[in-house]
Coordinates of C-alpha atoms and ligand atoms in Angstrom, one line a residue:
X1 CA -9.1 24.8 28.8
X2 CA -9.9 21.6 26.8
X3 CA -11.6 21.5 23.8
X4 CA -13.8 19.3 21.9
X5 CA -12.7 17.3 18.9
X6 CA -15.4 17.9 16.3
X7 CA -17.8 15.1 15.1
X8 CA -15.9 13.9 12.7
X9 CA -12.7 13.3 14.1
X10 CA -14.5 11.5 16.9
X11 CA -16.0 9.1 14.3
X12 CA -12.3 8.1 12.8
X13 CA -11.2 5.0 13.2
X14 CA -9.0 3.7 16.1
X15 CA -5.6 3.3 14.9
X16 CA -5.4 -0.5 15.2
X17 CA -2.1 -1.2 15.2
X18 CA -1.1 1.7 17.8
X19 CA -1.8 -0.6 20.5
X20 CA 0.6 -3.5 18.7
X21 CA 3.3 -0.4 18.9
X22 CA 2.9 -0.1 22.6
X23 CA 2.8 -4.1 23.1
X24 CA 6.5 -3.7 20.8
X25 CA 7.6 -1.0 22.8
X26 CA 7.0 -2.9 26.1
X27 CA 8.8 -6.0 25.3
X28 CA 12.1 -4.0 23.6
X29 CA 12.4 -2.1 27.1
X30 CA 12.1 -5.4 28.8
X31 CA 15.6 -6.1 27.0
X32 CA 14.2 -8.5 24.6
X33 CA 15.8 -9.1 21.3
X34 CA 12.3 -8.7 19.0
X35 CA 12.2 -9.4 15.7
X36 CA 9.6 -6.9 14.3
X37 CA 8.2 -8.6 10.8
X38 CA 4.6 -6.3 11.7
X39 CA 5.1 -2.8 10.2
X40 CA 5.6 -1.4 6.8
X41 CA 8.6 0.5 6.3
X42 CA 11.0 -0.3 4.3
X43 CA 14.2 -1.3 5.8
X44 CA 16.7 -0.1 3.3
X45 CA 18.2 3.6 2.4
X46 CA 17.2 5.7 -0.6
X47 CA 19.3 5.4 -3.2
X48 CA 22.7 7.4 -2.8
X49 CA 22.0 8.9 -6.3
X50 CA 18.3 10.3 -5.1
X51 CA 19.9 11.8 -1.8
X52 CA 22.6 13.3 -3.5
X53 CA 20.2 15.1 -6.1
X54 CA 18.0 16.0 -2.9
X55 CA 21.3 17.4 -1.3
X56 CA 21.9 19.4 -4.6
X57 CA 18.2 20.7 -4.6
X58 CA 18.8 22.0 -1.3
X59 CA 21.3 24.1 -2.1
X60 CA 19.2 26.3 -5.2
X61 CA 17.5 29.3 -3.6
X62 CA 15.0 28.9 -6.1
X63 CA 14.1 25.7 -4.4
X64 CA 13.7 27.9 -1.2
X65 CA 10.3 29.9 -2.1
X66 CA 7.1 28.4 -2.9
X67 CA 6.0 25.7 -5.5
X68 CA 3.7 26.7 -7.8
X69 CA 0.0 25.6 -6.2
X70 CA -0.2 22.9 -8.5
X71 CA 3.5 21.4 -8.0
X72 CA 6.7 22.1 -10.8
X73 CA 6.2 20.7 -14.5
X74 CA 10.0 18.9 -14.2
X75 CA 8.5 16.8 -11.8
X76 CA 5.2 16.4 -13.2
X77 CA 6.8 15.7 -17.0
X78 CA 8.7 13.0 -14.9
X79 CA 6.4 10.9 -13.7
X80 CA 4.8 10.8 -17.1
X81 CA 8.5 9.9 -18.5
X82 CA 8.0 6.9 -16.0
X83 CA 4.5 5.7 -16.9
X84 CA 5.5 5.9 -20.3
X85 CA 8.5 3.9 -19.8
X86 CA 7.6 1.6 -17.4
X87 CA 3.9 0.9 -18.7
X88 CA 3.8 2.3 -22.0
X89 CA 0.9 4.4 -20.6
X90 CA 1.0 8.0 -22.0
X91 CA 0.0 10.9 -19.8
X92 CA -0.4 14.7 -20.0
X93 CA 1.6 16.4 -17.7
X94 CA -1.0 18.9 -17.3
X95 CA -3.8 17.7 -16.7
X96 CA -3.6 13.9 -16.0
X97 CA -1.3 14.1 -13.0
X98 CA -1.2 15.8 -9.8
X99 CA 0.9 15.9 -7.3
X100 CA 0.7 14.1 -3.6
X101 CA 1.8 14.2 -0.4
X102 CA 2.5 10.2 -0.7
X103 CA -0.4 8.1 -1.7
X104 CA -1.9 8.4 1.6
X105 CA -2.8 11.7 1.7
X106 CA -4.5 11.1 -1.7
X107 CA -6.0 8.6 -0.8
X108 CA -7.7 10.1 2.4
X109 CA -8.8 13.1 1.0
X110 CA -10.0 11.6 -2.6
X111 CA -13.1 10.8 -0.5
X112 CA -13.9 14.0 -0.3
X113 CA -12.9 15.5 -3.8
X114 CA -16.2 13.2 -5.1
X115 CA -18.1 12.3 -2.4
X116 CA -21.0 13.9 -0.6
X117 CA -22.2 12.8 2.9
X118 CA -24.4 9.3 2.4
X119 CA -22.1 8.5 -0.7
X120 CA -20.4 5.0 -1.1
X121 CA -17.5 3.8 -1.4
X122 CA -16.2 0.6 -1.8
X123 CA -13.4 -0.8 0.1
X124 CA -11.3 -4.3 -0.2
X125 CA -11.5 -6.6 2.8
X126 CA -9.2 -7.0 4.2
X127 CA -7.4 -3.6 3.2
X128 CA -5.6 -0.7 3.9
X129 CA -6.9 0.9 6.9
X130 CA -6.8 4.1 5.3
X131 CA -9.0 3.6 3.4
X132 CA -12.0 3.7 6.2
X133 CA -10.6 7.0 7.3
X134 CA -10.9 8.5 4.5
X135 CA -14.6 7.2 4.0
X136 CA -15.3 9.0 7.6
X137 CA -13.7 12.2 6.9
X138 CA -16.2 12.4 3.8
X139 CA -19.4 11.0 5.6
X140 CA -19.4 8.7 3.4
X141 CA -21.1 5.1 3.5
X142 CA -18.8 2.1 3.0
X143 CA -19.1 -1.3 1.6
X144 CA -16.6 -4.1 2.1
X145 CA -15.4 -6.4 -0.7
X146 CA -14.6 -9.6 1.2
X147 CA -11.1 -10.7 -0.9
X148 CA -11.1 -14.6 -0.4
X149 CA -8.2 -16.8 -0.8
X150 CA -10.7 -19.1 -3.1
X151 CA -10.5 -16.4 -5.5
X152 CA -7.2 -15.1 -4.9
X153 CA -7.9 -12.5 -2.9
X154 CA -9.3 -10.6 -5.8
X155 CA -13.2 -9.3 -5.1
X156 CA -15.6 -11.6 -6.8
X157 CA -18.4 -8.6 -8.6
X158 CA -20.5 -10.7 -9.1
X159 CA -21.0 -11.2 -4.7
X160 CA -21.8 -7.9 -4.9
X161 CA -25.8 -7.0 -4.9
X162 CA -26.8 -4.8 -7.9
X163 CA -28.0 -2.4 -5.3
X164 CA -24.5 -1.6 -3.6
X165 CA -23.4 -1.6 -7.5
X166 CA -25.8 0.8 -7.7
X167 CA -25.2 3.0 -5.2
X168 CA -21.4 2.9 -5.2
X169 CA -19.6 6.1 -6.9
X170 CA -15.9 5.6 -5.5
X171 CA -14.2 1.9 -5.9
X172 CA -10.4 1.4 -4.2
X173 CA -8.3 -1.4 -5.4
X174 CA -4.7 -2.1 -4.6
X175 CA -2.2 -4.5 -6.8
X176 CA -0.2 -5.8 -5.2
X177 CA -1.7 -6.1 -2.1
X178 CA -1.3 -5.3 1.2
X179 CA -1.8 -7.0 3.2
X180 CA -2.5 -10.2 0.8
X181 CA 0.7 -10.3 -1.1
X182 CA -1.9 -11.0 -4.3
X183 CA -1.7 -9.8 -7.7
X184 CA -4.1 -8.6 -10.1
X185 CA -4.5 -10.0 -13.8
X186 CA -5.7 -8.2 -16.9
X187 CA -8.8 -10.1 -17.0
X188 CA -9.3 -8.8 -13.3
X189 CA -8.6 -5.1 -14.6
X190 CA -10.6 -5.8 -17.8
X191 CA -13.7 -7.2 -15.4
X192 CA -13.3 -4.0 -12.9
X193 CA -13.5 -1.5 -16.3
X194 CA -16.8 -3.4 -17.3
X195 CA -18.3 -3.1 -14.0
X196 CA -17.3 0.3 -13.3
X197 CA -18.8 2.0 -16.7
X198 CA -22.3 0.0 -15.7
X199 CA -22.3 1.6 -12.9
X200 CA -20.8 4.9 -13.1
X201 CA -18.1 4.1 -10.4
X202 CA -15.0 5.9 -10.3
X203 CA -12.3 3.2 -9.7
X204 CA -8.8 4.2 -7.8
X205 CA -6.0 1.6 -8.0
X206 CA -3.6 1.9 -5.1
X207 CA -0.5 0.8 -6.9
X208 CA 2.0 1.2 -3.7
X209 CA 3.3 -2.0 -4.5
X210 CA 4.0 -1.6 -8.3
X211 CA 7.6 -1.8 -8.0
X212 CA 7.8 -4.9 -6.4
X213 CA 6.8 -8.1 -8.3
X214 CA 8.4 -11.8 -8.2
X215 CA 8.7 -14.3 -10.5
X216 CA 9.6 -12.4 -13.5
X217 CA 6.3 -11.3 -13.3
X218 CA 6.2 -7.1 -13.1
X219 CA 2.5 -6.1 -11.5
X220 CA 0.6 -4.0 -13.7
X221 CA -0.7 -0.9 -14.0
X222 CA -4.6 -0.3 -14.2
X223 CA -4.0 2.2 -16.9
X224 CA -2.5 -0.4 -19.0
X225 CA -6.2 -1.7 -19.8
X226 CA -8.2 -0.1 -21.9
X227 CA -10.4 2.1 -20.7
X228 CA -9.2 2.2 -17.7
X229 CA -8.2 6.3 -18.0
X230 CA -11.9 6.2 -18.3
X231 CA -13.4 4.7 -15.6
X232 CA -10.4 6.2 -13.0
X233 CA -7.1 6.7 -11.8
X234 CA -4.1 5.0 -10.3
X235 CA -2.5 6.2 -7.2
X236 CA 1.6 5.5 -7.1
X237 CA 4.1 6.1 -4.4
X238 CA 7.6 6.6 -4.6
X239 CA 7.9 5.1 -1.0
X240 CA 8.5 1.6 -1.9
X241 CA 9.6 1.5 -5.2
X242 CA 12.6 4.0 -4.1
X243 CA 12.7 4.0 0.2
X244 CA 11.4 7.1 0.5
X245 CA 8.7 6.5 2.5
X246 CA 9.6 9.3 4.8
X247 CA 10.0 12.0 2.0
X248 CA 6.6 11.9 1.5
X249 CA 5.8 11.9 -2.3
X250 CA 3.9 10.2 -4.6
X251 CA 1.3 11.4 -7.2
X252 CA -2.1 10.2 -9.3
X253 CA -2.5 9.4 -12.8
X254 CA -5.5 9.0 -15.0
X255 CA -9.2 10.7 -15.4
X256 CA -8.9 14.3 -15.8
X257 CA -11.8 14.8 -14.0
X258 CA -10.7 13.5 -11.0
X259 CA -6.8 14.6 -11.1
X260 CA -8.8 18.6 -11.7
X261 CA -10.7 17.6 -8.0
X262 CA -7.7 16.5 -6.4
X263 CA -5.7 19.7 -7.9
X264 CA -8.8 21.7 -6.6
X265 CA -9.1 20.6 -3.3
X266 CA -5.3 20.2 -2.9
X267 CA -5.0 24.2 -4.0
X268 CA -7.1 25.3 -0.6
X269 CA -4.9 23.0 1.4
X270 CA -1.1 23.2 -0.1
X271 CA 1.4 24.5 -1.6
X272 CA 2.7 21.4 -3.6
X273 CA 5.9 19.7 -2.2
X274 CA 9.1 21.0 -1.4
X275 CA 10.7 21.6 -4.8
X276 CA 13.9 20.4 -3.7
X277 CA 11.8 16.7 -2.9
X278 CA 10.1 17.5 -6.9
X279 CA 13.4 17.6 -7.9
X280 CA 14.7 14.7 -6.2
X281 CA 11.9 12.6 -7.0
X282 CA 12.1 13.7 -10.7
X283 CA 15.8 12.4 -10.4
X284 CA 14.4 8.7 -8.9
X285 CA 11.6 8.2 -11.8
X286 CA 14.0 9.3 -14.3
X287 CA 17.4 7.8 -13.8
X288 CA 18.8 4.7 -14.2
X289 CA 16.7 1.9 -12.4
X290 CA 19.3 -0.8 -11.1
X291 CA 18.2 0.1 -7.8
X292 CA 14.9 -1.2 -7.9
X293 CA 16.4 -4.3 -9.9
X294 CA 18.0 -4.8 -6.7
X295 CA 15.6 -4.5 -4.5
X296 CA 13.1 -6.4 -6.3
X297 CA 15.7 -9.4 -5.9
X298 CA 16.2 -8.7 -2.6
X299 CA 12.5 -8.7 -1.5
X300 CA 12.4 -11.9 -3.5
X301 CA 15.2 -13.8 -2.0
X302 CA 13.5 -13.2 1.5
X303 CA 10.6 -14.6 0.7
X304 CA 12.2 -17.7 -0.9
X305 CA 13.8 -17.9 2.6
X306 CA 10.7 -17.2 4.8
X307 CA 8.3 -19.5 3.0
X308 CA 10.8 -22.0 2.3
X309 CA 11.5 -21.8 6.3
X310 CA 7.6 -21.6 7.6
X311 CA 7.0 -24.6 5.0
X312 CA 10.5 -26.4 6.8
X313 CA 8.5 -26.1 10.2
X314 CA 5.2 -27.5 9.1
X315 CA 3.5 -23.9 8.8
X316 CA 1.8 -24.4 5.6
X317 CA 1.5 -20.8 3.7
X318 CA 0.9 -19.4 0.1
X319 CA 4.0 -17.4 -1.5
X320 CA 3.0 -14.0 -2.5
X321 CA 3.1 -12.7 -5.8
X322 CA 4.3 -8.9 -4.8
X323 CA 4.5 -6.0 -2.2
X324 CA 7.0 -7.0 0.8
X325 CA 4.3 -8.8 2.4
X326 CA 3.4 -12.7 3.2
X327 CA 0.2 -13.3 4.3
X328 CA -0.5 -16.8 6.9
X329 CA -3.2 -18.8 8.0
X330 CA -3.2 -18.7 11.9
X331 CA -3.1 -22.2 13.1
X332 CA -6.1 -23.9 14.5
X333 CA -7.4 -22.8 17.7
X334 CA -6.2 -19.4 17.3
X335 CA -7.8 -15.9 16.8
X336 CA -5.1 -13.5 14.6
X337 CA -5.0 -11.4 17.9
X338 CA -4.1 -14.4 20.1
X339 CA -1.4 -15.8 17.5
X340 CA 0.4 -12.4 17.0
X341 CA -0.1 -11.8 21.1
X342 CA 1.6 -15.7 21.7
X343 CA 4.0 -15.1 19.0
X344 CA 5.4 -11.2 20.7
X345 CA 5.0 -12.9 24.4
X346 CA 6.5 -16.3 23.8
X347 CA 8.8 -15.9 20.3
X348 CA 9.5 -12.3 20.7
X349 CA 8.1 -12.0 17.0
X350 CA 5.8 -9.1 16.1
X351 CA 3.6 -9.8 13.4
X352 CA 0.5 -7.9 12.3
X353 CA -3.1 -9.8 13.2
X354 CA -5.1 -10.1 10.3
X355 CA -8.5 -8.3 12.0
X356 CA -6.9 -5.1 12.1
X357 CA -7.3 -5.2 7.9
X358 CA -11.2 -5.7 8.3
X359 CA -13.1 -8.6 9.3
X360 CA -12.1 -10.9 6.5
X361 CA -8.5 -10.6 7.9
X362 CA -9.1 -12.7 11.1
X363 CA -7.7 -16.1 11.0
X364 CA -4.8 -14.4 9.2
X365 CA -1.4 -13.0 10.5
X366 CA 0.9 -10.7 7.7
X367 CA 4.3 -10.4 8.2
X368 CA 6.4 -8.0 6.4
X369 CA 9.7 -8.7 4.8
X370 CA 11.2 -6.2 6.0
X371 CA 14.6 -7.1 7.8
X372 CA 17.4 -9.6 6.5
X373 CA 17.0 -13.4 5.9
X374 CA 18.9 -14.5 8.4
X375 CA 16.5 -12.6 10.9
X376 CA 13.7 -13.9 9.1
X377 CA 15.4 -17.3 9.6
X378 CA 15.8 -16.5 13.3
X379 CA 11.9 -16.0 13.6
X380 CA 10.7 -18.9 11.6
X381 CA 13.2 -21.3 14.1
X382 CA 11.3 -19.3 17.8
X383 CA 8.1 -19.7 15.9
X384 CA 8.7 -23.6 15.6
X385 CA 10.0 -23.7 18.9
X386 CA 6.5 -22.9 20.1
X387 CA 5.4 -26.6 18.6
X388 CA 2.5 -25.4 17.4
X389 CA 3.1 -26.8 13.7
X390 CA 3.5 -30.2 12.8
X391 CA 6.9 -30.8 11.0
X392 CA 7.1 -32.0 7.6
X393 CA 9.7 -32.9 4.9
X394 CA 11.1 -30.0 3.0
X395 CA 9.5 -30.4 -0.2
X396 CA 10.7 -27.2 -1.8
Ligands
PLP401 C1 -1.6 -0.3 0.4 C2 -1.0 1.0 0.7 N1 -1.3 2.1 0.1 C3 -0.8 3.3 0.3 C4 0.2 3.4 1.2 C5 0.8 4.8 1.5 O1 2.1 5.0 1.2 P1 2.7 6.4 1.2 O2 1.7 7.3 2.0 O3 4.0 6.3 2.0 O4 2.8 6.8 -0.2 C6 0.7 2.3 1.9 C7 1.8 2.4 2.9 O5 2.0 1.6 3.7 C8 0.1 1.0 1.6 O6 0.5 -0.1 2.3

């Protein structure tokens, strides 16, 4: 027998970038050496320290039976040791963070903690596909904030008509972006918080990124305005900031109200984490942080190297502020599909095509800094083997 999928999953959207996978896949059988600057994941290990205080969880029985519904305290009191620390943003354990099954998960079913079908949300274009699904699982209606280079791929309010204002309850934001490589400011922030109370929108900041900021400049926390715990709440992941996307942990911060509906609806679903990933995750926000020193630099020196070598072969681009991600103008002539497609066929470089972020992504290719500089190197020098840019002095 087959059955049906119901309604809803038929109306989710079609996961762009599983076709770009296949595409990958193809070429790597074909023996080709591809360098693959189009997905996500970090390229590095967790932290020894974190495995080895997984490894140790592991071994408690205690860690063996169920969390309590709502996740353990150790890990909760934790991550409000970190906000504190690393934003100066106090938090009660209790009731101003919950626990998540990495930011994704919260942010796919935060849709439906506040919505109701024919509710709006506003979404960042271009912007974490995610985002739409989670929109669709809630029947809710969404609105696209185009984010324009002009304005530094930060969403201009004032664009927006007074009637989506008006009918928007939910707001997503992410700083740093993916797939912009942009930053917010406090002024930004401070603009959203005014917005938000005139309109009774509940804002959520995706912070995936907020380990990962160059320049000396260290992104900041929505929660660091005032207000801001307010008007919503800030999603963080310890994928990024630590490697771990695979363990699968993150948590939200902010609005009691909203950290009660996500406990709520999280209750009829889970059973919190693993405690043995609590406790490893409590051991990552809490111990000493060279590691994302490290990393930080690491992230940074790559993409001194790519942007120094796109700007070698006459690609001209825009550095980004933070996240691993560097966000490029196709060159003339080209749709983002047809550049990535060229670039996998003839360069044997995978980068992610703009569209698949929303409309305001086409024109635009992101490639993520995710493998060493010497392979990014290697990708800038096929990519200007193609003669598609027109060489210039090195000016940086
Ligand atoms: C913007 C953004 N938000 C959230 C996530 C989700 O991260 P995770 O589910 O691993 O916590 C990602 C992952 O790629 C992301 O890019």
């Amino acid at each position: 027998m087959e059955f049906q999928k119901s309604d809803v999953l038929k109306k989710l959207p079609e996961q762009f970038f599983a076709s770009l996978v296949q595409k990958v896949q193809k070429k790597i059988h074909e023996g080709a050496d591809v360098i693959n600057l189009g997905q996500g994941n970090p390229d590095q290990p967790t932290p020894q320290h974190i495995v080895q205080a997984m490894q140790l969880a592991v071994e408690k029985p205690e860690n063996h039976q169920y969390s309590s519904f709502r996740g353990t305290a150790q890990f909760k009191k934790a991550a409000a040791a970190f906000y504190e620390r690393e934003y100066g943003v106090t938090l009660d354990p209790e009731c101003e963070i919950a626990i998540l099954f990495g930011g994704k998960a919260g942010l796919v079913e935060l849709p439906q903690c506040l919505l109701n079908p024919g509710d709006t949300l506003l979404v960042p274009d271009p912007g974490y596909p995610d985002y739409w699904s989670g929109a669709v699982l809630a029947g809710a209606d969404m609105i696209t904030m185009p984010l324009l280079e002009k304005n530094d791929f930060l969403p201009d309010y004032d664009q927006l008509s007074d009637d989506h204002k008006n009918k928007a309850k939910l707001m997503y934001l992410n700083y740093p972006n993916n797939p912009t490589g942009a930053t917010a400011t406090r002024a930004f922030f401070e603009d959203t918080i005014r917005m938000a109370k005139d309109h009774d929108i509940c804002v959520v900041h995706d912070f995936a990124y907020g380990g990962i900021g160059f320049d000396g400049e260290k992104p900041i926390s929505f929660l660091q305005i005032d207000g801001a715990k307010d008007t919503g709440i800030e999603i963080y992941t310890l994928s990024k900031t630590y490697n771990m996307a695979g363990w699968r942990v993150g948590f939200a911060v902010g609005n009691r109200s909203v950290i009660e509906a996500i406990e709520l609806y999280q209750d009829h679903l889970f059973v919190s984490l693993f405690k043995a990933t609590q406790d490893a995750a409590s051991e990552a926000l809490l111990a000493d942080q060279t590691c994302v020193q490290v990393q930080n630099e690491r992230y940074e020196n790559r993409r001194n190297v790519w942007i120094a070598a796109c700007k070698e072969i006459g690609w001209d681009v825009r550095a980004p502020k933070g996240s691993f991600f560097a966000w490029l103008k196709v060159p003339e002539g080209y749709t983002a599909e047809s550049f990535s497609d060229l670039l996998l066929e003839k360069a044997h470089v995978v980068v992610a095509p703009g569209n698949g972020f929303g409309t305001h992504g086409e024109g635009y290719v992101r490639v993520g800094l995710l493998t060493s500089e010497k392979r990014l190197k290697e990708a800038a020098k096929r990519i200007a083997a193609l003669g598609l840019f027109e060489k210039k002095p090195l000016t940086t």
